[in-house]
C-alpha cells in the first residue's frame, strides 16, 4: 500500500503541487504524480509523501495514509506501514493471550463485540446493585 494525497487542480494548488514535487525530488523520494481524466484533480502517490510547508496542508487535501509532523514538514506514510516491536512476555501472559486467541478464532467480529458488551453490562449491573 502507498501513501496518497489528492488536490483540486486550481492555480494555487498547481503551485503547491510544484513545491511538493520539488521537495520530494530534493529528498530523493520518488512519488508518482497523475491527474484525473478531466484534469480537475492532482494525485500524488508514493512510499512517503513530503509536504514542505505546514501551511500547504489544508482541509482541501484528501489524504490516504498516516500524517506525521516534523518541524515545518508534513510526512504522509501508508496506513498499513507499521513498526515491528519485539516484546518479551512472561509465560503466564503468553498462555493467557493464546487462550484469548483460541476463544475468538471461531467468532466473528460482531459476536466478539456483542459478547464484550454483554459482559460489561452484566459487570456494571453487579457493581450498581
PDB file of C-alpha atoms in Angstrom:
ATOM      1  CA  UNK A   1       0.000   0.000   0.000  1.00  0.00           C
ATOM      2  CA  UNK A   2       1.163   3.535  -0.708  1.00  0.00           C
ATOM      3  CA  UNK A   3       0.509   6.955   0.758  1.00  0.00           C
ATOM      4  CA  UNK A   4      -1.794   9.087  -1.384  1.00  0.00           C
ATOM      5  CA  UNK A   5      -2.965  12.669  -1.495  1.00  0.00           C
ATOM      6  CA  UNK A   6      -5.419  14.409  -3.778  1.00  0.00           C
ATOM      7  CA  UNK A   7      -5.623  18.133  -4.565  1.00  0.00           C
ATOM      8  CA  UNK A   8      -8.155  20.070  -6.552  1.00  0.00           C
ATOM      9  CA  UNK A   9      -6.497  21.235  -9.758  1.00  0.00           C
ATOM     10  CA  UNK A  10      -6.615  25.023  -9.435  1.00  0.00           C
ATOM     11  CA  UNK A  11      -3.944  27.732  -9.757  1.00  0.00           C
ATOM     12  CA  UNK A  12      -2.916  27.875  -6.039  1.00  0.00           C
ATOM     13  CA  UNK A  13      -2.785  24.074  -5.812  1.00  0.00           C
ATOM     14  CA  UNK A  14      -0.736  23.850  -9.004  1.00  0.00           C
ATOM     15  CA  UNK A  15       1.926  25.969  -7.298  1.00  0.00           C
ATOM     16  CA  UNK A  16       1.665  23.783  -4.170  1.00  0.00           C
ATOM     17  CA  UNK A  17       1.953  20.670  -6.339  1.00  0.00           C
ATOM     18  CA  UNK A  18       5.189  22.005  -7.841  1.00  0.00           C
ATOM     19  CA  UNK A  19       6.575  22.645  -4.343  1.00  0.00           C
ATOM     20  CA  UNK A  20       5.578  19.141  -3.205  1.00  0.00           C
ATOM     21  CA  UNK A  21       7.178  17.633  -6.319  1.00  0.00           C
ATOM     22  CA  UNK A  22      10.413  19.595  -5.789  1.00  0.00           C
ATOM     23  CA  UNK A  23      10.609  18.798  -2.058  1.00  0.00           C
ATOM     24  CA  UNK A  24      10.255  15.081  -2.763  1.00  0.00           C
ATOM     25  CA  UNK A  25      12.720  15.253  -5.649  1.00  0.00           C
ATOM     26  CA  UNK A  26      15.287  17.073  -3.449  1.00  0.00           C
ATOM     27  CA  UNK A  27      14.836  14.412  -0.741  1.00  0.00           C
ATOM     28  CA  UNK A  28      15.388  11.627  -3.321  1.00  0.00           C
ATOM     29  CA  UNK A  29      11.883  10.414  -2.535  1.00  0.00           C
ATOM     30  CA  UNK A  30      10.193   9.008  -5.624  1.00  0.00           C
ATOM     31  CA  UNK A  31       6.499   9.838  -5.958  1.00  0.00           C
ATOM     32  CA  UNK A  32       4.049   9.367  -8.800  1.00  0.00           C
ATOM     33  CA  UNK A  33       2.064  12.377  -9.964  1.00  0.00           C
ATOM     34  CA  UNK A  34      -1.049  11.960 -12.074  1.00  0.00           C
ATOM     35  CA  UNK A  35      -4.253  13.772 -12.951  1.00  0.00           C
ATOM     36  CA  UNK A  36      -7.891  12.815 -13.060  1.00  0.00           C
ATOM     37  CA  UNK A  37      -9.071  12.160 -16.606  1.00  0.00           C
ATOM     38  CA  UNK A  38     -10.902  15.503 -16.788  1.00  0.00           C
ATOM     39  CA  UNK A  39      -7.873  17.271 -15.193  1.00  0.00           C
ATOM     40  CA  UNK A  40      -9.878  18.503 -12.179  1.00  0.00           C
ATOM     41  CA  UNK A  41      -7.700  16.735  -9.575  1.00  0.00           C
ATOM     42  CA  UNK A  42      -3.983  16.171  -8.956  1.00  0.00           C
ATOM     43  CA  UNK A  43      -2.889  12.864  -7.383  1.00  0.00           C
ATOM     44  CA  UNK A  44       0.352  12.066  -5.562  1.00  0.00           C
ATOM     45  CA  UNK A  45       1.301   8.517  -4.598  1.00  0.00           C
ATOM     46  CA  UNK A  46       4.425   7.056  -3.012  1.00  0.00           C
ATOM     47  CA  UNK A  47       6.030   5.184  -0.142  1.00  0.00           C
ATOM     48  CA  UNK A  48       6.004   8.529   1.656  1.00  0.00           C
ATOM     49  CA  UNK A  49       4.989  11.994   0.564  1.00  0.00           C
ATOM     50  CA  UNK A  50       6.657  15.133   1.874  1.00  0.00           C
ATOM     51  CA  UNK A  51       4.699  18.367   2.074  1.00  0.00           C
ATOM     52  CA  UNK A  52       7.373  21.044   2.571  1.00  0.00           C
ATOM     53  CA  UNK A  53       5.268  23.623   4.421  1.00  0.00           C
ATOM     54  CA  UNK A  54       2.605  23.075   7.083  1.00  0.00           C
ATOM     55  CA  UNK A  55       0.608  25.949   5.613  1.00  0.00           C
ATOM     56  CA  UNK A  56       0.129  23.884   2.442  1.00  0.00           C
ATOM     57  CA  UNK A  57      -1.568  21.106   4.397  1.00  0.00           C
ATOM     58  CA  UNK A  58      -5.162  22.350   4.374  1.00  0.00           C
ATOM     59  CA  UNK A  59      -8.570  20.735   4.641  1.00  0.00           C
ATOM     60  CA  UNK A  60      -8.721  20.690   0.827  1.00  0.00           C
ATOM     61  CA  UNK A  61      -6.061  17.962   0.682  1.00  0.00           C
ATOM     62  CA  UNK A  62      -7.569  14.494   0.856  1.00  0.00           C
ATOM     63  CA  UNK A  63      -5.160  12.038   2.430  1.00  0.00           C
ATOM     64  CA  UNK A  64      -4.919   8.277   2.396  1.00  0.00           C
ATOM     65  CA  UNK A  65      -2.283   7.437   4.965  1.00  0.00           C
ATOM     66  CA  UNK A  66      -0.803   8.473   8.299  1.00  0.00           C
ATOM     67  CA  UNK A  67       0.184  12.110   8.751  1.00  0.00           C
ATOM     68  CA  UNK A  68       3.265  12.995  10.805  1.00  0.00           C
ATOM     69  CA  UNK A  69       4.585  16.468  11.527  1.00  0.00           C
ATOM     70  CA  UNK A  70       8.324  17.143  11.631  1.00  0.00           C
ATOM     71  CA  UNK A  71       9.366  20.740  12.231  1.00  0.00           C
ATOM     72  CA  UNK A  72       7.882  22.615   9.255  1.00  0.00           C
ATOM     73  CA  UNK A  73       7.478  19.481   7.086  1.00  0.00           C
ATOM     74  CA  UNK A  74       4.480  17.151   6.895  1.00  0.00           C
ATOM     75  CA  UNK A  75       5.174  13.488   6.036  1.00  0.00           C
ATOM     76  CA  UNK A  76       2.493  11.094   4.890  1.00  0.00           C
ATOM     77  CA  UNK A  77       3.099   7.352   5.199  1.00  0.00           C
ATOM     78  CA  UNK A  78       0.927   4.415   4.078  1.00  0.00           C
ATOM     79  CA  UNK A  79      -1.788   3.363   6.523  1.00  0.00           C
ATOM     80  CA  UNK A  80      -0.584  -0.206   6.833  1.00  0.00           C
ATOM     81  CA  UNK A  81       3.040   0.729   7.342  1.00  0.00           C
ATOM     82  CA  UNK A  82       3.921  -0.071  10.933  1.00  0.00           C
ATOM     83  CA  UNK A  83       6.863  -0.793  13.101  1.00  0.00           C
ATOM     84  CA  UNK A  84       7.980  -4.144  14.400  1.00  0.00           C
ATOM     85  CA  UNK A  85       8.231  -4.278  18.147  1.00  0.00           C
ATOM     86  CA  UNK A  86       9.797  -7.185  19.996  1.00  0.00           C
ATOM     87  CA  UNK A  87       8.096  -7.905  23.297  1.00  0.00           C
ATOM     88  CA  UNK A  88       9.347 -10.281  25.920  1.00  0.00           C
ATOM     89  CA  UNK A  89       6.327 -11.623  27.769  1.00  0.00           C
ATOM     90  CA  UNK A  90       6.258 -13.918  30.740  1.00  0.00           C
ATOM     91  CA  UNK A  91       4.824 -17.433  30.318  1.00  0.00           C
ATOM     92  CA  UNK A  92       1.567 -16.671  32.166  1.00  0.00           C
ATOM     93  CA  UNK A  93       0.751 -13.744  29.896  1.00  0.00           C
ATOM     94  CA  UNK A  94       1.595 -15.750  26.762  1.00  0.00           C
ATOM     95  CA  UNK A  95      -0.710 -18.543  27.939  1.00  0.00           C
ATOM     96  CA  UNK A  96      -3.500 -16.053  28.603  1.00  0.00           C
ATOM     97  CA  UNK A  97      -3.047 -14.424  25.179  1.00  0.00           C
ATOM     98  CA  UNK A  98      -3.152 -17.837  23.490  1.00  0.00           C
ATOM     99  CA  UNK A  99      -6.334 -18.686  25.382  1.00  0.00           C
ATOM    100  CA  UNK A 100      -7.959 -15.457  24.201  1.00  0.00           C
ATOM    101  CA  UNK A 101      -6.781 -16.118  20.639  1.00  0.00           C
ATOM    102  CA  UNK A 102      -8.280 -19.624  20.689  1.00  0.00           C
ATOM    103  CA  UNK A 103     -11.523 -18.294  22.163  1.00  0.00           C
ATOM    104  CA  UNK A 104     -12.061 -15.661  19.457  1.00  0.00           C
ATOM    105  CA  UNK A 105     -10.667 -17.605  16.486  1.00  0.00           C
ATOM    106  CA  UNK A 106     -14.020 -19.129  15.548  1.00  0.00           C
ATOM    107  CA  UNK A 107     -16.128 -15.997  16.155  1.00  0.00           C
ATOM    108  CA  UNK A 108     -16.966 -13.021  14.004  1.00  0.00           C
ATOM    109  CA  UNK A 109     -16.068  -9.505  14.998  1.00  0.00           C
ATOM    110  CA  UNK A 110     -19.762  -8.835  15.652  1.00  0.00           C
ATOM    111  CA  UNK A 111     -20.010 -11.827  18.010  1.00  0.00           C
ATOM    112  CA  UNK A 112     -16.926 -10.745  19.973  1.00  0.00           C
ATOM    113  CA  UNK A 113     -18.125  -7.158  20.397  1.00  0.00           C
ATOM    114  CA  UNK A 114     -21.591  -8.333  21.415  1.00  0.00           C
ATOM    115  CA  UNK A 115     -20.088 -10.698  23.998  1.00  0.00           C
ATOM    116  CA  UNK A 116     -17.855  -7.951  25.412  1.00  0.00           C
ATOM    117  CA  UNK A 117     -20.777  -5.546  25.578  1.00  0.00           C
ATOM    118  CA  UNK A 118     -22.978  -8.078  27.411  1.00  0.00           C
ATOM    119  CA  UNK A 119     -20.220  -8.954  29.887  1.00  0.00           C
ATOM    120  CA  UNK A 120     -19.519  -5.279  30.515  1.00  0.00           C
ATOM    121  CA  UNK A 121     -23.204  -4.562  31.065  1.00  0.00           C
ATOM    122  CA  UNK A 122     -23.520  -7.525  33.458  1.00  0.00           C
ATOM    123  CA  UNK A 123     -20.467  -6.322  35.416  1.00  0.00           C
ATOM    124  CA  UNK A 124     -21.868  -2.785  35.558  1.00  0.00           C
ATOM    125  CA  UNK A 125     -25.219  -4.065  36.841  1.00  0.00           C
ATOM    126  CA  UNK A 126     -23.474  -6.194  39.537  1.00  0.00           C
ATOM    127  CA  UNK A 127     -21.453  -3.222  40.751  1.00  0.00           C
ATOM    128  CA  UNK A 128     -24.501  -0.949  40.983  1.00  0.00           C
ATOM    129  CA  UNK A 129     -26.699  -3.366  42.992  1.00  0.00           C
TER     130      UNK A 129
END
